[in-house]
């Protein structure tokens, strides 16, 4: 009996020593850093996707939300370029060259890719860059030839040093400019090399989806983690989609924009995304009349526009599904941090004529038809060139006012989803923490325990404006940052706590709203509370004044 006890005692002692050594080893061996994928949609309406109240078929994006976290108080910069600049550098866009569209990203901001590459990450980007100094031809005639692939096949689209491949991404397939023909895109590159021809059945969203999967396959062969930025062009105008995808939504929007807002609003309330006492149902705003006042032909025309918009978004969702399937195939989904968001609200823009970044013909020389030249059944085809317009854009941004470019909620409020095994929040939960796109970089640095450098390749870096929201992801707090400033092409805003000061583009009138009682900005309190208005205006002016050393105009102009 004593011998048996001695044996058990010795075994227990050995087990304790081994366990202690394992614990020491675990403490010395850092946890494997996660793969990171940022998926950005372009001109997506706040309530377009299913998990944010939309009727569009987005099961894969909805899956991210169901198993992840929806951040319901997340903001962008109201337009493509500045949002992308802030996302990648963690700074206000003005500080890194993007006070206005068309400038190149400056070197006083290091991109997520540049920082992570220096710290052992593989890096890749697929899709739209739009952070270069666009090169144009000296005449409209020559510019239109270039846009239609009828001249200058080897010319650079911008300074090559500003391309993604030279800003930290080891691989990039996508477009340098911001606007393209989905069936035959201008400014398409693979690294530094121009992609001069595409297959006859080409569609850029499908190409982005395919390349994303290919990059994951390649990166997964190595032990090093990877960062991938999937920057979709959809559903930015022009409205282009496969006929069979548009057909899925034929008749879906015959109800019109007024009814669409009502239905989305009801779903958002049911999903717990909005509080009807704080965010009331408001009428659709736009340049068109109420739906019932349109003719039958006008209704068909506009309904087909929204059907194409929906088809474009569903194709983005297909790509999310392909990414998830590849992560599951490689058994890396649990070690991959995924962000899904939009660069701004849905766009009211309707291009009306060729020029600058809008072609006049297809490669084969067939004339493009702009908005008023189109019949309902031509919308979405390769020869069509139009957008959804202001009424659909406002309905797509339900429950908020306005759209892309404006600093009202419809322009700057983005659907944001975080999917990660490291989340400590309940699956499918929602977080009201105030956050902004420039908070993503510091959050990634926090998660990967990567320091922000003082300089990069000899260039001193300006300090981060972003703040990590990792504590929110860990379930430690529901509180995010304290405030955010906004400015883009005379649109202005300042959010601090429950208060928001905002000014519409081309207006000199400040408006004041209490977001805790009036989330969709319906009761202007500027005259009722002049002291609060003055206080917030002074803060905004101080912030903007501090940015003036960084703001430089760009030569030329053109819509994006």
Coordinates of C-alpha atoms in Angstrom, one line a residue:
X1 CA 0.0 0.0 0.0
X2 CA 2.8 2.4 0.9
X3 CA 4.6 1.5 -2.3
X4 CA 1.5 2.3 -4.3
X5 CA 1.1 5.6 -2.6
X6 CA 4.8 6.5 -3.3
X7 CA 4.3 5.7 -7.0
X8 CA 1.2 7.9 -7.1
X9 CA 2.9 10.6 -5.2
X10 CA 5.9 10.6 -7.6
X11 CA 3.6 10.6 -10.7
X12 CA 1.6 13.5 -9.3
X13 CA 4.9 15.4 -8.7
X14 CA 6.1 14.7 -12.2
X15 CA 2.7 15.8 -13.6
X16 CA 2.9 19.0 -11.6
X17 CA 6.4 19.8 -12.9
X18 CA 5.4 19.1 -16.5
X19 CA 2.3 21.2 -16.2
X20 CA 4.3 24.1 -14.8
X21 CA 6.8 23.9 -17.6
X22 CA 3.9 23.9 -20.1
X23 CA 2.5 27.0 -18.4
X24 CA 5.9 28.7 -18.6
X25 CA 6.3 27.8 -22.2
X26 CA 2.8 29.1 -23.0
X27 CA 3.7 32.4 -21.4
X28 CA 6.9 32.7 -23.4
X29 CA 5.2 31.7 -26.7
X30 CA 3.1 34.5 -28.0
X31 CA -0.4 33.7 -29.4
X32 CA -0.5 33.4 -33.2
X33 CA -1.4 36.8 -34.7
X34 CA -4.7 36.8 -36.6
X35 CA -5.1 37.1 -40.3
X36 CA -7.0 40.4 -41.0
X37 CA -9.4 41.1 -43.9
X38 CA -11.1 44.5 -44.4
X39 CA -14.0 44.3 -46.9
X40 CA -15.3 47.7 -48.0
X41 CA -18.4 48.4 -50.2
X42 CA -18.6 51.5 -52.2
X43 CA -21.6 53.9 -51.9
X44 CA -23.6 51.3 -50.0
X45 CA -26.8 52.5 -48.3
X46 CA -27.0 52.2 -44.5
X47 CA -29.9 49.8 -44.6
X48 CA -29.1 48.0 -47.9
X49 CA -27.8 44.7 -46.4
X50 CA -30.2 42.3 -44.7
X51 CA -28.7 42.5 -41.2
X52 CA -29.2 46.2 -41.2
X53 CA -32.8 46.1 -42.3
X54 CA -32.5 45.6 -46.1
X55 CA -34.5 43.3 -48.4
X56 CA -31.5 42.6 -50.6
X57 CA -30.3 39.0 -50.5
X58 CA -27.0 39.2 -48.4
X59 CA -26.9 35.9 -46.5
X60 CA -23.1 35.8 -46.2
X61 CA -22.8 39.4 -44.9
X62 CA -25.7 38.6 -42.6
X63 CA -23.8 35.5 -41.4
X64 CA -20.9 37.8 -40.4
X65 CA -23.3 39.8 -38.3
X66 CA -25.1 36.7 -36.8
X67 CA -21.8 35.4 -35.5
X68 CA -20.1 38.7 -34.9
X69 CA -20.8 42.2 -33.7
X70 CA -22.6 45.1 -35.4
X71 CA -21.3 48.5 -34.4
X72 CA -24.3 50.8 -34.8
X73 CA -22.6 54.1 -34.2
X74 CA -19.8 53.9 -36.7
X75 CA -18.8 56.7 -39.1
X76 CA -16.9 57.4 -42.3
X77 CA -15.8 60.6 -44.1
X78 CA -18.9 61.0 -46.5
X79 CA -16.9 60.2 -49.7
X80 CA -14.7 57.6 -51.3
X81 CA -11.1 59.2 -51.1
X82 CA -11.2 60.7 -47.7
X83 CA -12.7 57.6 -46.1
X84 CA -10.0 55.3 -47.7
X85 CA -7.3 57.7 -46.5
X86 CA -8.5 57.7 -42.9
X87 CA -9.1 53.9 -43.0
X88 CA -5.5 53.1 -44.1
X89 CA -3.6 55.6 -42.1
X90 CA -5.6 56.1 -38.8
X91 CA -5.6 59.9 -39.4
X92 CA -7.9 62.6 -40.5
X93 CA -7.8 62.6 -44.3
X94 CA -6.7 66.2 -44.5
X95 CA -3.4 65.4 -42.7
X96 CA -2.5 62.7 -45.3
X97 CA -3.3 64.6 -48.5
X98 CA -7.0 63.9 -49.0
X99 CA -8.7 67.1 -48.1
X100 CA -10.1 66.9 -51.6
X101 CA -10.5 64.0 -54.1
X102 CA -7.7 63.4 -56.6
X103 CA -4.6 64.0 -54.4
X104 CA -2.2 61.2 -53.7
X105 CA -1.8 59.8 -50.2
X106 CA 1.2 61.6 -48.5
X107 CA 4.1 60.0 -46.8
X108 CA 3.5 61.4 -43.3
X109 CA 0.9 58.6 -42.8
X110 CA 1.9 54.9 -43.0
X111 CA -0.7 52.5 -44.3
X112 CA -1.9 49.5 -42.4
X113 CA -0.1 47.4 -45.0
X114 CA 3.2 49.2 -44.6
X115 CA 3.1 48.8 -40.8
X116 CA 2.0 45.2 -40.8
X117 CA 4.5 44.2 -43.5
X118 CA 7.3 45.5 -41.4
X119 CA 6.0 43.3 -38.6
X120 CA 5.8 39.9 -40.3
X121 CA 2.5 40.1 -42.2
X122 CA 1.9 39.2 -45.8
X123 CA -0.1 42.0 -47.5
X124 CA -2.5 42.1 -50.4
X125 CA -5.2 44.3 -51.8
X126 CA -7.9 43.6 -54.3
X127 CA -10.1 46.3 -55.9
X128 CA -10.4 50.1 -55.8
X129 CA -7.5 52.3 -54.6
X130 CA -8.5 55.9 -55.4
X131 CA -5.6 57.4 -53.4
X132 CA -3.4 58.5 -56.3
X133 CA -2.8 61.7 -58.2
X134 CA -4.8 61.0 -61.3
X135 CA -3.0 61.7 -64.6
X136 CA -5.2 63.1 -67.4
X137 CA -4.8 63.9 -71.1
X138 CA -4.5 67.5 -72.4
X139 CA -7.8 67.4 -74.3
X140 CA -11.3 65.9 -73.8
X141 CA -11.0 64.1 -77.1
X142 CA -7.7 62.3 -76.0
X143 CA -9.1 61.7 -72.5
X144 CA -12.2 60.0 -73.9
X145 CA -10.1 57.8 -76.2
X146 CA -8.0 56.7 -73.2
X147 CA -11.1 56.0 -71.1
X148 CA -12.5 53.8 -73.9
X149 CA -9.2 51.8 -74.3
X150 CA -8.7 53.2 -77.8
X151 CA -5.4 54.8 -77.1
X152 CA -2.4 55.0 -74.7
X153 CA -2.6 51.4 -73.5
X154 CA 0.8 51.6 -71.7
X155 CA 0.4 55.0 -70.0
X156 CA 0.4 55.2 -66.2
X157 CA -2.9 56.2 -64.6
X158 CA -1.1 58.1 -61.8
X159 CA 2.4 58.4 -60.4
X160 CA 3.5 54.8 -59.9
X161 CA 5.0 55.5 -56.5
X162 CA 1.5 56.2 -55.3
X163 CA 0.1 52.8 -56.4
X164 CA -0.9 50.3 -53.7
X165 CA 2.0 48.1 -54.7
X166 CA 4.3 50.9 -53.5
X167 CA 2.3 51.7 -50.3
X168 CA 2.8 48.4 -48.5
X169 CA 0.8 45.9 -50.5
X170 CA 2.9 43.1 -51.8
X171 CA 0.1 42.2 -54.3
X172 CA -2.6 44.3 -55.8
X173 CA -5.2 43.7 -58.5
X174 CA -7.7 46.4 -59.1
X175 CA -8.3 49.9 -60.3
X176 CA -6.3 53.0 -59.5
X177 CA -9.1 55.6 -60.3
X178 CA -12.5 55.8 -58.6
X179 CA -15.0 55.2 -61.4
X180 CA -15.1 52.4 -64.0
X181 CA -17.1 50.5 -66.5
X182 CA -17.8 47.2 -64.6
X183 CA -17.6 45.2 -67.8
X184 CA -14.3 46.7 -69.1
X185 CA -12.7 48.9 -66.4
X186 CA -10.3 51.8 -67.0
X187 CA -7.2 52.0 -64.8
X188 CA -7.1 48.3 -64.1
X189 CA -3.6 47.1 -62.9
X190 CA -1.9 44.0 -61.6
X191 CA 0.8 45.5 -59.4
X192 CA 2.4 48.2 -61.6
X193 CA 1.4 46.5 -64.8
X194 CA -1.6 47.7 -66.8
X195 CA -4.2 45.0 -67.5
X196 CA -4.8 46.0 -71.1
X197 CA -7.6 43.5 -72.0
X198 CA -10.2 41.5 -70.1
X199 CA -12.3 38.5 -71.2
X200 CA -15.6 39.1 -73.0
X201 CA -17.6 37.9 -70.0
X202 CA -15.7 40.0 -67.5
X203 CA -17.4 41.7 -64.6
X204 CA -15.2 43.4 -62.1
X205 CA -17.0 42.4 -58.9
X206 CA -16.6 38.8 -59.9
X207 CA -12.9 39.4 -60.6
X208 CA -12.4 41.0 -57.2
X209 CA -14.1 38.0 -55.6
X210 CA -12.0 35.5 -57.5
X211 CA -8.7 37.3 -56.8
X212 CA -9.6 37.6 -53.1
X213 CA -9.9 33.8 -52.9
X214 CA -6.6 33.3 -54.9
X215 CA -4.7 35.6 -52.5
X216 CA -6.0 33.7 -49.5
X217 CA -5.0 30.5 -51.1
X218 CA -1.5 31.8 -51.7
X219 CA -1.1 33.5 -48.3
X220 CA -2.3 30.4 -46.5
X221 CA 0.6 28.3 -47.8
X222 CA 2.9 30.2 -45.5
X223 CA 3.0 30.4 -41.7
X224 CA 3.1 34.2 -41.6
X225 CA -0.3 35.9 -41.0
X226 CA -1.7 38.1 -43.7
X227 CA -3.6 41.4 -44.1
X228 CA -5.9 41.7 -47.1
X229 CA -7.9 44.8 -48.1
X230 CA -10.9 43.9 -50.4
X231 CA -12.1 47.3 -51.7
X232 CA -15.2 46.7 -53.9
X233 CA -16.3 49.2 -56.6
X234 CA -19.9 48.2 -56.1
X235 CA -22.5 49.6 -55.9
X236 CA -20.9 52.9 -57.0
X237 CA -22.3 54.2 -60.3
X238 CA -22.6 53.4 -63.2
X239 CA -25.3 50.9 -62.6
X240 CA -23.9 47.7 -64.2
X241 CA -25.0 44.2 -63.4
X242 CA -25.5 40.8 -65.1
X243 CA -29.0 40.5 -66.7
X244 CA -29.7 37.3 -64.7
X245 CA -28.9 39.1 -61.4
X246 CA -31.1 42.1 -62.2
X247 CA -33.9 39.7 -63.1
X248 CA -34.0 38.4 -59.5
X249 CA -35.1 41.9 -58.4
X250 CA -37.5 42.6 -61.3
X251 CA -40.7 44.1 -59.8
X252 CA -39.2 44.1 -56.3
X253 CA -39.1 47.9 -56.2
X254 CA -42.4 48.7 -58.0
X255 CA -43.5 49.8 -54.5
X256 CA -41.3 52.9 -54.8
X257 CA -38.9 54.7 -52.5
X258 CA -41.5 55.9 -50.0
X259 CA -42.8 52.4 -49.3
X260 CA -39.2 51.0 -49.3
X261 CA -38.3 53.4 -46.4
X262 CA -41.4 52.4 -44.4
X263 CA -40.6 48.7 -44.8
X264 CA -36.9 49.0 -44.0
X265 CA -37.7 51.2 -41.0
X266 CA -40.1 48.6 -39.6
X267 CA -37.5 45.9 -40.0
X268 CA -34.8 48.0 -38.4
X269 CA -37.0 48.6 -35.4
X270 CA -37.8 44.8 -35.2
X271 CA -34.0 44.0 -35.4
X272 CA -33.3 46.4 -32.5
X273 CA -31.1 48.6 -34.7
X274 CA -33.1 51.8 -34.0
X275 CA -35.3 53.1 -31.2
X276 CA -38.5 54.5 -32.7
X277 CA -38.7 57.1 -29.9
X278 CA -35.3 58.5 -30.8
X279 CA -35.2 57.8 -34.6
X280 CA -38.6 58.6 -36.1
X281 CA -39.8 57.6 -39.5
X282 CA -39.3 60.6 -41.9
X283 CA -40.3 61.1 -45.5
X284 CA -37.9 60.3 -48.3
X285 CA -36.0 63.4 -49.5
X286 CA -34.9 63.8 -53.1
X287 CA -35.2 65.7 -56.4
X288 CA -38.1 63.5 -57.6
X289 CA -41.7 63.7 -56.4
X290 CA -43.5 61.1 -54.3
X291 CA -43.7 57.8 -56.0
X292 CA -47.5 57.9 -56.6
X293 CA -47.1 61.0 -58.7
X294 CA -44.9 59.3 -61.3
X295 CA -46.1 57.9 -64.6
X296 CA -46.1 54.2 -65.2
X297 CA -43.1 54.5 -67.5
X298 CA -41.2 56.6 -64.9
X299 CA -41.9 54.1 -62.2
X300 CA -40.5 51.2 -64.4
X301 CA -37.4 53.3 -65.2
X302 CA -36.7 54.1 -61.5
X303 CA -37.6 50.6 -60.3
X304 CA -35.1 49.0 -62.7
X305 CA -32.4 51.3 -61.3
X306 CA -32.9 50.1 -57.8
X307 CA -33.1 46.5 -59.0
X308 CA -29.7 46.9 -60.6
X309 CA -28.3 48.5 -57.4
X310 CA -29.6 45.5 -55.5
X311 CA -28.0 43.0 -58.0
X312 CA -24.7 44.7 -57.6
X313 CA -24.8 44.4 -53.8
X314 CA -25.8 40.7 -54.0
X315 CA -22.7 40.1 -56.1
X316 CA -20.6 41.6 -53.3
X317 CA -22.2 39.3 -50.9
X318 CA -21.4 36.3 -53.1
X319 CA -17.8 37.3 -52.8
X320 CA -18.0 37.4 -49.0
X321 CA -19.4 33.9 -49.2
X322 CA -16.5 32.8 -51.3
X323 CA -14.0 34.3 -48.8
X324 CA -15.7 32.5 -45.9
X325 CA -15.7 29.2 -47.8
X326 CA -12.0 29.5 -48.5
X327 CA -11.2 30.4 -44.8
X328 CA -13.2 27.3 -43.8
X329 CA -11.4 25.1 -46.3
X330 CA -8.0 26.3 -45.0
X331 CA -9.2 26.0 -41.3
X332 CA -8.3 29.6 -40.7
X333 CA -11.7 31.2 -40.1
X334 CA -11.3 31.2 -36.3
X335 CA -8.0 33.0 -36.6
X336 CA -9.2 35.7 -39.1
X337 CA -10.4 39.1 -38.0
X338 CA -12.9 40.4 -40.6
X339 CA -14.3 44.0 -40.9
X340 CA -17.1 44.8 -43.2
X341 CA -18.2 48.4 -43.8
X342 CA -19.0 51.1 -46.4
X343 CA -17.0 54.2 -47.5
X344 CA -20.1 56.5 -47.4
X345 CA -23.8 56.5 -47.7
X346 CA -25.7 55.7 -51.0
X347 CA -25.0 58.2 -53.7
X348 CA -27.6 60.6 -55.2
X349 CA -25.3 61.2 -58.2
X350 CA -26.5 60.7 -61.8
X351 CA -23.8 61.2 -64.4
X352 CA -25.2 63.0 -67.4
X353 CA -22.3 63.2 -69.9
X354 CA -18.9 61.8 -70.8
X355 CA -15.7 63.4 -69.6
X356 CA -12.9 63.2 -67.1
X357 CA -13.6 59.7 -65.7
X358 CA -16.7 58.8 -67.6
X359 CA -16.3 57.2 -71.1
X360 CA -18.3 58.1 -74.2
X361 CA -18.0 54.7 -75.9
X362 CA -17.3 51.1 -75.2
X363 CA -14.0 49.6 -76.4
X364 CA -15.8 48.5 -79.6
X365 CA -16.9 52.1 -80.3
X366 CA -20.5 51.7 -79.3
X367 CA -21.8 54.9 -77.7
X368 CA -22.6 55.0 -74.0
X369 CA -26.2 56.1 -73.2
X370 CA -26.5 58.4 -70.2
X371 CA -29.5 58.8 -68.0
X372 CA -32.2 60.5 -70.1
X373 CA -31.2 58.5 -73.2
X374 CA -31.9 55.1 -71.6
X375 CA -35.0 53.0 -71.8
X376 CA -36.0 51.0 -68.7
X377 CA -34.7 47.7 -70.1
X378 CA -31.3 49.1 -71.0
X379 CA -30.5 50.0 -67.4
X380 CA -27.6 47.9 -66.1
X381 CA -26.3 46.9 -69.5
X382 CA -22.8 47.7 -70.8
X383 CA -24.0 50.7 -72.8
X384 CA -25.8 52.3 -69.9
X385 CA -24.3 54.9 -67.7
X386 CA -26.4 56.2 -64.8
X387 CA -27.0 56.2 -61.0
X388 CA -29.9 55.5 -58.7
X389 CA -30.5 59.2 -57.9
X390 CA -31.4 61.1 -54.7
X391 CA -34.7 59.5 -53.8
X392 CA -33.5 55.9 -53.9
X393 CA -30.2 57.0 -52.3
X394 CA -32.1 58.5 -49.4
X395 CA -34.4 55.4 -49.1
X396 CA -31.2 53.2 -49.1
X397 CA -29.9 55.3 -46.2
X398 CA -33.0 54.7 -44.1
X399 CA -33.7 55.9 -41.5
X400 CA -31.4 58.9 -42.0
X401 CA -31.4 62.1 -43.9
X402 CA -29.5 62.9 -47.1
X403 CA -26.7 60.8 -48.8
X404 CA -23.1 60.6 -49.9
X405 CA -21.0 63.8 -49.6
X406 CA -23.2 65.3 -46.9
X407 CA -22.1 65.2 -43.2
X408 CA -25.6 64.4 -42.1
X409 CA -26.2 60.9 -40.9
X410 CA -27.2 59.6 -44.3
X411 CA -23.8 60.5 -45.7
X412 CA -21.4 59.5 -42.9
X413 CA -23.1 56.7 -40.9
X414 CA -21.8 53.3 -42.1
X415 CA -23.0 49.7 -41.4
X416 CA -20.1 48.1 -39.6
X417 CA -19.6 44.4 -38.8
X418 CA -16.7 42.8 -36.9
X419 CA -16.4 39.0 -37.1
X420 CA -13.6 37.3 -35.0
X421 CA -13.2 34.4 -32.7
X422 CA -11.5 36.8 -30.3
X423 CA -14.8 38.7 -29.7
X424 CA -15.9 38.6 -26.1
X425 CA -19.4 39.9 -26.9
X426 CA -22.4 37.6 -27.5
X427 CA -22.8 36.4 -31.1
X428 CA -25.1 38.7 -33.1
X429 CA -24.9 41.5 -30.6
X430 CA -24.8 45.2 -31.3
X431 CA -22.5 47.9 -29.8
X432 CA -23.5 51.6 -29.7
X433 CA -19.9 52.8 -29.1
X434 CA -19.0 55.9 -31.1
X435 CA -16.2 55.0 -33.6
X436 CA -14.8 56.1 -36.9
X437 CA -12.9 54.5 -39.8
X438 CA -9.6 55.9 -38.5
X439 CA -10.1 53.9 -35.4
X440 CA -9.6 50.6 -37.3
X441 CA -5.8 51.0 -37.7
X442 CA -5.1 51.5 -34.0
X443 CA -7.5 48.7 -33.2
X444 CA -5.5 46.4 -35.5
X445 CA -2.2 47.5 -33.9
X446 CA -3.7 46.9 -30.5
X447 CA -4.9 43.4 -31.4
X448 CA -1.6 42.4 -33.0
X449 CA 0.5 44.2 -30.3
X450 CA 2.2 46.2 -33.0
X451 CA 3.7 49.6 -32.1
X452 CA 3.0 52.7 -34.3
X453 CA 6.3 53.9 -35.6
X454 CA 7.6 57.4 -35.3
X455 CA 8.8 57.2 -38.9
X456 CA 8.6 55.0 -42.0
X457 CA 11.3 54.8 -44.6
X458 CA 12.8 58.1 -43.6
X459 CA 9.5 60.0 -43.4
X460 CA 8.3 61.3 -40.0
X461 CA 4.8 60.2 -39.3
X462 CA 2.1 62.5 -37.9
X463 CA 0.3 61.2 -34.8
X464 CA -2.7 58.9 -35.1
X465 CA -6.1 60.5 -34.6
X466 CA -7.7 57.1 -34.2
X467 CA -8.4 55.3 -31.0
X468 CA -8.5 51.5 -30.5
X469 CA -12.0 50.0 -29.9
X470 CA -10.5 46.7 -28.8
X471 CA -12.1 47.2 -25.3
X472 CA -15.5 47.3 -27.1
X473 CA -14.7 44.0 -28.9
X474 CA -13.6 42.5 -25.6
X475 CA -17.0 43.4 -24.1
X476 CA -15.2 45.6 -21.4
X477 CA -17.1 48.7 -22.4
X478 CA -19.9 50.1 -24.5
X479 CA -18.3 53.5 -24.6
X480 CA -16.2 54.5 -27.6
X481 CA -14.4 57.7 -28.5
X482 CA -15.6 61.0 -27.2
X483 CA -15.9 63.0 -30.4
X484 CA -15.3 63.2 -34.2
X485 CA -14.8 66.1 -36.6
X486 CA -15.8 66.1 -40.2
X487 CA -15.2 68.3 -43.3
X488 CA -15.3 67.5 -47.0
X489 CA -15.9 70.1 -49.7
X490 CA -17.7 72.5 -47.4
X491 CA -19.8 69.8 -45.7
X492 CA -19.0 70.0 -42.0
X493 CA -19.9 68.3 -38.7
X494 CA -18.8 67.8 -35.2
X495 CA -20.1 65.0 -32.9
X496 CA -19.4 65.2 -29.2
X497 CA -21.3 62.9 -26.9
X498 CA -25.0 63.3 -27.7
X499 CA -24.6 66.6 -29.6
X500 CA -24.0 67.1 -33.3
X501 CA -23.2 70.3 -35.1
X502 CA -23.6 70.0 -38.9
X503 CA -23.5 72.2 -42.0
X504 CA -24.7 71.1 -45.4
X505 CA -22.4 71.6 -48.4
X506 CA -22.7 75.0 -50.1
X507 CA -24.4 76.4 -47.0
X508 CA -23.2 78.8 -44.3
X509 CA -25.8 77.8 -41.7
X510 CA -24.8 75.6 -38.8
X511 CA -27.5 73.2 -37.5
X512 CA -27.5 71.6 -34.0
X513 CA -29.1 68.3 -33.0
X514 CA -29.3 66.3 -29.9
X515 CA -28.7 62.8 -31.2
X516 CA -29.9 61.1 -28.0
X517 CA -33.4 62.4 -28.7
X518 CA -33.3 63.0 -32.4
X519 CA -31.0 60.5 -34.2
X520 CA -32.1 61.4 -37.7
X521 CA -31.7 65.2 -37.3
X522 CA -35.2 66.5 -37.7
X523 CA -35.3 69.3 -35.0
X524 CA -32.7 72.0 -35.4
X525 CA -31.8 73.4 -32.0
X526 CA -29.2 76.0 -33.2
X527 CA -31.4 79.0 -32.4
X528 CA -32.9 77.5 -29.2
X529 CA -29.4 76.8 -27.8
X530 CA -27.0 79.4 -29.2
X531 CA -24.4 78.8 -26.4
X532 CA -24.0 75.1 -27.3
X533 CA -23.9 76.0 -31.0
X534 CA -21.2 78.6 -30.4
X535 CA -19.2 76.2 -28.1
X536 CA -19.2 73.5 -30.7
X537 CA -18.5 75.8 -33.6
X538 CA -15.5 77.2 -31.8
X539 CA -14.2 73.6 -31.3
X540 CA -14.8 72.7 -35.0
X541 CA -13.0 75.9 -36.1
X542 CA -10.0 75.2 -33.8
X543 CA -9.8 71.7 -35.2
X544 CA -10.0 72.8 -38.8
X545 CA -7.4 75.6 -38.3
X546 CA -4.9 73.0 -37.0
X547 CA -5.2 71.1 -40.3
X548 CA -4.5 74.1 -42.6
X549 CA -0.7 73.3 -42.8
X550 CA -1.6 70.0 -44.4
X551 CA -4.2 71.1 -46.9
X552 CA -3.1 71.5 -50.5
X553 CA -5.3 72.1 -53.5
X554 CA -5.0 69.7 -56.5
X555 CA -4.8 70.8 -60.1
X556 CA -7.8 70.2 -62.3
X557 CA -11.2 69.0 -61.1
X558 CA -13.7 66.3 -61.7
X559 CA -16.5 64.5 -60.0
X560 CA -16.0 61.2 -58.3

